[in-house]
Amino acid sequence: MERIVLAYSGGLGTSVAIPWLPEKYNAEIVAVTMDLGQGKELDDVRERALAIGAVRSDVFVLRGEFARDFILPALQAGAFYEGRYPLATALGRPLISKHLVEIARIEGASAIAHGCTGKGNDQVRMDVSARALEPSIKVIAPARVWGLTRPEEIEYARRRGIPVPATVDSPYSTDSNLWGRSIECGVLEDPWQEPPEEIYLLTKSPAESPDRPAYVEIEFERGVPVKINGVAMSLVELIQSLETIAGAHGIGRVDMVENRLVGIKSREIYEAPAAVGLHAAHRELQKFVTPRDLERLTAELGVKYADLVYNGLWYTPTREAIDALVK
Ligand code: ARG
């Protein structure tokens, strides 16, 4: 029998994929959940995947790798897409694809599957990354093939006795990891609408943030942030603690209309307190040490780098070359 490795988030879309994939492709499902610091409760996710019919399931904690190999180079390159989006979601995709491909090799699976729809950038990033690493791998996106609407997914889940996650009531599509949160859809699609305060989880509104400032001193060693206010910590811990302090002071909200790779304009909200704070610190630090022409060049390369990351071109010689120069 064929075997498919599914990137299982625990949400509705990938939950209904667990029984659907075997029926459609006569395959068994290995469900893997990657912890990139989404902060969601992943405790029972493995049991849930098994209960719905996965033959095996596991959770992989990838926060350290994400911080070291993906976030850090993007920080050092000064990568903001269209000047504003620090690329949290976009940076996570190549890492997820890499592990899906590795697990597919170990499992002798012929295909990997993910929950991305046909409308966004994420499907492109997942597909392109996986095939860059393993050209023979088949990539299945059930949401794209199957084309169920949200209510149809819920109906299917109910018929199959699949517990419907409480988050399905949310009108928003969100994604989060260590580097920040992306929020889209619902009323946000109309750029005239001010985002309702309820969408924000990591940042306080200016009205609710403290009147007194917090002082944050970030120490870098060879371009790597290593200490906050004199306390040494791992990059993961440093990002998490900066997220708490900066978020409490209303830092890191981004509200923008962006050009998607798939050719549409889309209103997107991000909250990325740690990313915005660390980029600001790194940029200021560079001012002290980078000669003028090199500063201009790195600024241009930062724009290029952001486009590469956004467009799913992580596993390319161009990205590696910019990394080498920036280092
Ligand atoms: N527009 C952003 C990007 O392309 C956010 C994507 C958010 N993904 C999601 N599944 N809600 O990186």
Short mmCIF file of C-alpha atoms and ligand atoms in Angstrom, two decimals:
data_model
loop_
_atom_site.label_atom_id
_atom_site.label_comp_id
_atom_site.label_asym_id
_atom_site.label_seq_id
_atom_site.Cartn_x
_atom_site.Cartn_y
_atom_site.Cartn_z
CA MET A 1 0.00 0.00 0.00
CA GLU A 2 1.10 3.58 -0.69
CA ARG A 3 2.05 5.76 2.21
CA ILE A 4 1.51 9.51 2.51
CA VAL A 5 3.13 11.80 5.07
CA LEU A 6 0.66 14.50 6.04
CA ALA A 7 1.60 17.79 7.70
CA TYR A 8 -1.05 17.71 10.41
CA SER A 9 -1.85 21.01 12.14
CA GLY A 10 -4.67 19.60 14.25
CA GLY A 11 -7.15 21.95 12.56
CA LEU A 12 -10.27 21.03 10.63
CA GLY A 13 -8.79 20.93 7.13
CA THR A 14 -6.02 18.47 7.89
CA SER A 15 -8.27 16.46 10.24
CA VAL A 16 -10.74 15.68 7.46
CA ALA A 17 -7.80 14.87 5.19
CA ILE A 18 -6.84 11.91 7.40
CA PRO A 19 -9.82 9.74 6.37
CA TRP A 20 -10.15 11.29 2.91
CA LEU A 21 -6.60 10.63 1.64
CA PRO A 22 -6.66 6.84 2.16
CA GLU A 23 -10.00 6.57 0.36
CA LYS A 24 -8.88 8.63 -2.59
CA TYR A 25 -5.34 7.29 -2.97
CA ASN A 26 -5.55 3.86 -1.35
CA ALA A 27 -2.79 4.85 1.04
CA GLU A 28 -2.01 4.88 4.73
CA ILE A 29 -1.37 8.14 6.51
CA VAL A 30 1.56 9.13 8.67
CA ALA A 31 0.55 12.37 10.40
CA VAL A 32 3.30 14.70 11.54
CA THR A 33 2.93 17.93 13.45
CA MET A 34 5.78 20.43 13.48
CA ASP A 35 6.16 22.72 16.45
CA LEU A 36 7.54 26.01 15.14
CA GLY A 37 6.43 27.84 18.25
CA GLN A 38 2.80 28.28 17.26
CA GLY A 39 2.03 28.24 20.97
CA LYS A 40 -1.03 26.09 20.42
CA GLU A 41 -1.63 23.16 22.70
CA LEU A 42 -0.04 20.27 20.84
CA ASP A 43 -0.36 17.84 23.76
CA ASP A 44 -3.14 15.71 22.39
CA VAL A 45 -2.57 16.27 18.68
CA ARG A 46 -0.80 12.94 18.21
CA GLU A 47 -3.63 11.03 19.88
CA ARG A 48 -6.18 12.90 17.81
CA ALA A 49 -4.47 11.98 14.55
CA LEU A 50 -4.35 8.33 15.56
CA ALA A 51 -8.00 8.37 16.65
CA ILE A 52 -9.08 9.65 13.22
CA GLY A 53 -7.14 6.93 11.45
CA ALA A 54 -3.48 7.83 10.97
CA VAL A 55 -1.29 4.72 11.19
CA ARG A 56 1.44 6.69 12.91
CA SER A 57 1.71 10.18 14.29
CA ASP A 58 4.34 12.33 15.89
CA VAL A 59 5.10 15.86 17.01
CA PHE A 60 8.47 17.34 16.11
CA VAL A 61 9.78 20.29 18.09
CA LEU A 62 11.62 22.42 15.54
CA ARG A 63 11.77 25.78 17.29
CA GLY A 64 15.56 25.74 17.69
CA GLU A 65 16.19 24.84 14.07
CA PHE A 66 13.63 27.41 12.92
CA ALA A 67 15.31 30.17 14.92
CA ARG A 68 18.88 29.28 13.94
CA ASP A 69 18.53 28.37 10.27
CA PHE A 70 15.57 30.40 9.08
CA ILE A 71 14.77 33.34 11.35
CA LEU A 72 18.36 34.38 12.01
CA PRO A 73 19.46 34.69 8.38
CA ALA A 74 16.27 36.63 7.57
CA LEU A 75 16.96 38.96 10.49
CA GLN A 76 20.55 39.49 9.42
CA ALA A 77 19.47 40.15 5.84
CA GLY A 78 16.92 42.72 7.05
CA ALA A 79 14.14 40.89 5.21
CA PHE A 80 10.74 42.60 5.18
CA TYR A 81 8.36 41.79 2.34
CA GLU A 82 7.15 44.97 0.65
CA GLY A 83 8.85 46.90 3.38
CA ARG A 84 6.70 45.70 6.23
CA TYR A 85 5.98 41.97 6.64
CA PRO A 86 8.74 40.15 8.58
CA LEU A 87 7.79 36.87 6.83
CA ALA A 88 6.97 34.61 9.77
CA THR A 89 4.65 32.31 7.84
CA ALA A 90 6.80 32.37 4.71
CA LEU A 91 9.93 31.36 6.64
CA GLY A 92 8.21 28.42 8.29
CA ARG A 93 7.16 26.69 5.08
CA PRO A 94 10.54 25.53 3.75
CA LEU A 95 11.35 24.10 7.16
CA ILE A 96 8.08 22.14 7.26
CA SER A 97 8.66 20.88 3.72
CA LYS A 98 12.20 19.79 4.56
CA HIS A 99 11.00 17.64 7.43
CA LEU A 100 8.10 16.24 5.44
CA VAL A 101 10.55 15.11 2.76
CA GLU A 102 12.91 13.60 5.35
CA ILE A 103 10.13 11.69 7.02
CA ALA A 104 8.80 10.53 3.65
CA ARG A 105 12.24 9.05 2.94
CA ILE A 106 12.37 7.29 6.30
CA GLU A 107 8.82 6.00 5.87
CA GLY A 108 9.30 4.99 2.24
CA ALA A 109 6.34 7.25 1.38
CA SER A 110 5.66 8.25 -2.22
CA ALA A 111 3.88 11.47 -1.39
CA ILE A 112 3.54 14.23 1.13
CA ALA A 113 0.37 16.17 1.82
CA HIS A 114 -0.42 19.57 3.31
CA GLY A 115 -3.49 21.60 4.18
CA CYS A 116 -2.89 24.68 2.05
CA THR A 117 -5.67 25.92 -0.19
CA GLY A 118 -5.33 26.93 -3.83
CA LYS A 119 -5.61 30.65 -3.13
CA GLY A 120 -2.52 31.55 -1.19
CA ASN A 121 1.24 31.66 -1.23
CA ASP A 122 1.72 28.84 1.22
CA GLN A 123 0.86 26.08 -1.26
CA VAL A 124 3.55 27.37 -3.63
CA ARG A 125 6.15 27.52 -0.86
CA MET A 126 5.38 23.99 0.30
CA ASP A 127 5.32 22.48 -3.20
CA VAL A 128 8.38 24.27 -4.53
CA SER A 129 10.47 23.58 -1.42
CA ALA A 130 9.58 19.90 -1.34
CA ARG A 131 10.37 19.39 -4.99
CA ALA A 132 13.62 21.34 -4.75
CA LEU A 133 14.74 18.86 -2.10
CA GLU A 134 13.25 15.73 -3.66
CA PRO A 135 12.20 16.06 -7.29
CA SER A 136 10.48 12.69 -7.31
CA ILE A 137 8.14 13.43 -4.41
CA LYS A 138 4.44 13.81 -5.08
CA VAL A 139 2.77 16.67 -3.26
CA ILE A 140 -0.93 16.42 -2.52
CA ALA A 141 -3.02 19.30 -1.23
CA PRO A 142 -6.42 17.80 -0.33
CA ALA A 143 -8.05 21.22 -0.04
CA ARG A 144 -7.04 21.94 -3.64
CA VAL A 145 -8.11 18.59 -5.06
CA TRP A 146 -11.23 18.14 -3.01
CA GLY A 147 -12.42 21.74 -2.97
CA LEU A 148 -14.77 21.47 0.01
CA THR A 149 -16.09 24.65 1.56
CA ARG A 150 -15.74 25.16 5.28
CA PRO A 151 -19.35 24.10 6.05
CA GLU A 152 -18.88 21.01 3.86
CA GLU A 153 -15.75 20.10 5.81
CA ILE A 154 -17.66 20.46 9.06
CA GLU A 155 -20.46 18.29 7.72
CA TYR A 156 -17.98 15.63 6.56
CA ALA A 157 -16.26 15.71 9.97
CA ARG A 158 -19.58 15.28 11.79
CA ARG A 159 -20.57 12.33 9.61
CA ARG A 160 -17.22 10.64 10.29
CA GLY A 161 -17.28 11.37 14.01
CA ILE A 162 -14.24 13.61 13.74
CA PRO A 163 -14.19 16.13 16.58
CA VAL A 164 -14.52 19.62 15.09
CA PRO A 165 -11.96 22.00 16.63
CA ALA A 166 -13.44 25.01 18.44
CA THR A 167 -11.44 27.35 16.19
CA VAL A 168 -13.75 26.67 13.22
CA ASP A 169 -16.06 29.38 14.49
CA SER A 170 -13.38 31.95 13.81
CA PRO A 171 -14.01 33.91 10.62
CA TYR A 172 -10.25 34.45 10.21
CA SER A 173 -7.50 32.41 8.68
CA THR A 174 -4.47 32.58 10.92
CA ASP A 175 -1.02 31.13 11.09
CA SER A 176 1.49 31.59 13.86
CA ASN A 177 4.99 30.65 14.83
CA LEU A 178 7.92 31.95 16.83
CA TRP A 179 8.49 34.88 14.46
CA GLY A 180 4.92 36.18 14.45
CA ARG A 181 1.28 35.79 13.55
CA SER A 182 -0.61 36.26 10.26
CA ILE A 183 -4.33 37.05 10.23
CA GLU A 184 -6.50 37.29 7.12
CA CYS A 185 -10.06 36.84 5.77
CA GLY A 186 -13.43 37.77 7.26
CA VAL A 187 -14.03 41.50 7.68
CA LEU A 188 -10.31 42.08 7.14
CA GLU A 189 -10.76 41.54 3.42
CA ASP A 190 -12.19 45.05 3.27
CA PRO A 191 -9.27 47.43 3.77
CA TRP A 192 -11.68 50.18 4.87
CA GLN A 193 -12.53 48.16 7.95
CA GLU A 194 -10.42 48.82 10.99
CA PRO A 195 -9.38 45.41 12.33
CA PRO A 196 -11.42 44.44 15.37
CA GLU A 197 -9.31 44.41 18.51
CA GLU A 198 -10.16 40.72 19.09
CA ILE A 199 -7.90 39.56 16.27
CA TYR A 200 -4.76 40.52 18.16
CA LEU A 201 -3.27 38.01 20.56
CA LEU A 202 0.35 39.07 20.90
CA THR A 203 0.10 42.85 21.01
CA LYS A 204 -1.75 45.36 23.19
CA SER A 205 -3.49 48.28 21.53
CA PRO A 206 -1.79 51.63 22.09
CA ALA A 207 -4.71 52.61 24.31
CA GLU A 208 -4.05 49.72 26.63
CA SER A 209 -0.30 49.74 26.67
CA PRO A 210 1.52 51.14 29.66
CA ASP A 211 2.33 54.86 29.71
CA ARG A 212 5.76 54.11 31.08
CA PRO A 213 8.31 52.66 28.66
CA ALA A 214 10.18 49.43 29.09
CA TYR A 215 13.90 49.59 28.42
CA VAL A 216 15.24 46.69 26.41
CA GLU A 217 18.94 46.37 25.74
CA ILE A 218 19.77 43.70 23.19
CA GLU A 219 23.31 42.41 22.96
CA PHE A 220 24.54 40.98 19.65
CA GLU A 221 27.57 38.81 19.15
CA ARG A 222 28.74 38.62 15.52
CA GLY A 223 25.26 39.48 14.33
CA VAL A 224 23.45 37.06 16.63
CA PRO A 225 21.26 38.41 19.45
CA VAL A 226 22.46 36.69 22.62
CA LYS A 227 21.34 38.74 25.65
CA ILE A 228 18.42 40.84 26.75
CA ASN A 229 19.12 43.33 29.52
CA GLY A 230 22.30 41.47 30.35
CA VAL A 231 20.70 38.03 30.61
CA ALA A 232 22.10 35.41 28.23
CA MET A 233 19.54 33.15 26.58
CA SER A 234 19.01 30.94 23.59
CA LEU A 235 17.65 32.56 20.45
CA VAL A 236 14.28 30.86 20.98
CA GLU A 237 14.00 32.18 24.54
CA LEU A 238 15.22 35.59 23.48
CA ILE A 239 12.56 35.86 20.78
CA GLN A 240 9.89 34.68 23.21
CA SER A 241 10.82 37.12 25.92
CA LEU A 242 11.09 40.03 23.50
CA GLU A 243 7.65 39.08 22.16
CA THR A 244 6.24 39.41 25.67
CA ILE A 245 7.85 42.77 26.48
CA ALA A 246 7.37 44.40 23.07
CA GLY A 247 3.87 42.99 22.62
CA ALA A 248 2.78 44.40 25.98
CA HIS A 249 3.88 47.83 24.71
CA GLY A 250 1.94 47.60 21.47
CA ILE A 251 4.98 47.02 19.25
CA GLY A 252 4.70 44.96 16.07
CA ARG A 253 1.28 45.44 14.51
CA VAL A 254 1.36 45.54 10.72
CA ASP A 255 -1.72 46.29 8.62
CA MET A 256 -1.07 46.19 4.90
CA VAL A 257 -2.33 45.40 1.43
CA GLU A 258 0.19 43.05 -0.09
CA ASN A 259 0.87 41.58 -3.52
CA ARG A 260 0.50 37.85 -3.32
CA LEU A 261 2.66 35.60 -5.42
CA VAL A 262 -0.45 34.14 -7.00
CA GLY A 263 -1.32 37.50 -8.52
CA ILE A 264 -3.87 38.98 -6.17
CA LYS A 265 -3.76 41.85 -3.75
CA SER A 266 -4.73 40.97 -0.26
CA ARG A 267 -5.24 42.84 2.98
CA GLU A 268 -3.13 41.21 5.66
CA ILE A 269 -2.62 41.81 9.33
CA TYR A 270 0.49 40.69 11.14
CA GLU A 271 1.64 40.92 14.69
CA ALA A 272 5.29 40.34 15.16
CA PRO A 273 6.58 42.14 18.23
CA ALA A 274 9.86 40.23 18.48
CA ALA A 275 10.61 40.45 14.77
CA VAL A 276 9.93 44.18 14.60
CA GLY A 277 12.01 44.80 17.75
CA LEU A 278 14.96 42.68 16.68
CA HIS A 279 15.04 44.08 13.15
CA ALA A 280 15.06 47.61 14.59
CA ALA A 281 17.96 46.76 16.88
CA HIS A 282 19.92 44.96 14.17
CA ARG A 283 19.41 47.79 11.69
CA GLU A 284 20.65 50.37 14.18
CA LEU A 285 23.64 48.23 15.06
CA GLN A 286 24.55 47.94 11.39
CA LYS A 287 24.65 51.73 11.21
CA PHE A 288 27.68 51.65 13.47
CA VAL A 289 29.71 49.11 11.58
CA THR A 290 28.75 49.00 7.90
CA PRO A 291 30.38 51.35 5.38
CA ARG A 292 28.03 53.45 3.30
CA ASP A 293 28.17 51.59 -0.01
CA LEU A 294 27.88 48.22 1.66
CA GLU A 295 24.91 49.53 3.63
CA ARG A 296 23.21 50.45 0.36
CA LEU A 297 23.98 47.07 -1.13
CA THR A 298 22.71 45.10 1.87
CA ALA A 299 19.51 47.15 1.85
CA GLU A 300 18.93 46.17 -1.78
CA LEU A 301 19.75 42.56 -1.08
CA GLY A 302 17.32 42.61 1.86
CA VAL A 303 14.51 43.45 -0.57
CA LYS A 304 15.63 40.67 -2.91
CA TYR A 305 15.92 38.26 0.00
CA ALA A 306 12.40 39.03 1.20
CA ASP A 307 11.03 38.36 -2.29
CA LEU A 308 12.85 35.03 -2.47
CA VAL A 309 11.51 33.95 0.91
CA TYR A 310 8.03 35.17 0.08
CA ASN A 311 8.05 33.37 -3.27
CA GLY A 312 9.07 30.04 -1.81
CA LEU A 313 12.60 30.12 -3.23
CA TRP A 314 14.42 29.20 -0.02
CA TYR A 315 16.27 26.24 -1.45
CA THR A 316 18.07 28.14 -4.17
CA PRO A 317 21.68 29.12 -4.87
CA THR A 318 20.58 32.78 -4.89
CA ARG A 319 19.35 32.64 -1.32
CA GLU A 320 22.49 30.83 -0.22
CA ALA A 321 24.69 33.37 -1.96
CA ILE A 322 22.99 36.28 -0.21
CA ASP A 323 23.33 34.47 3.11
CA ALA A 324 27.03 34.04 2.53
CA LEU A 325 27.50 37.69 1.68
CA VAL A 326 25.46 38.91 4.64
CA LYS A 327 27.41 36.68 7.01
N1 ARG B 1 0.09 36.54 3.40
C1 ARG B 1 1.00 35.90 4.30
C2 ARG B 1 2.02 35.10 3.55
O1 ARG B 1 1.80 34.81 2.41
C3 ARG B 1 0.27 35.13 5.35
C4 ARG B 1 -0.14 33.73 5.05
C5 ARG B 1 -0.97 33.22 6.18
N2 ARG B 1 -1.27 31.84 6.07
C6 ARG B 1 -2.38 31.28 6.57
N3 ARG B 1 -2.49 30.00 6.44
N4 ARG B 1 -3.31 31.98 7.14
O2 ARG B 1 3.04 34.76 4.07
#
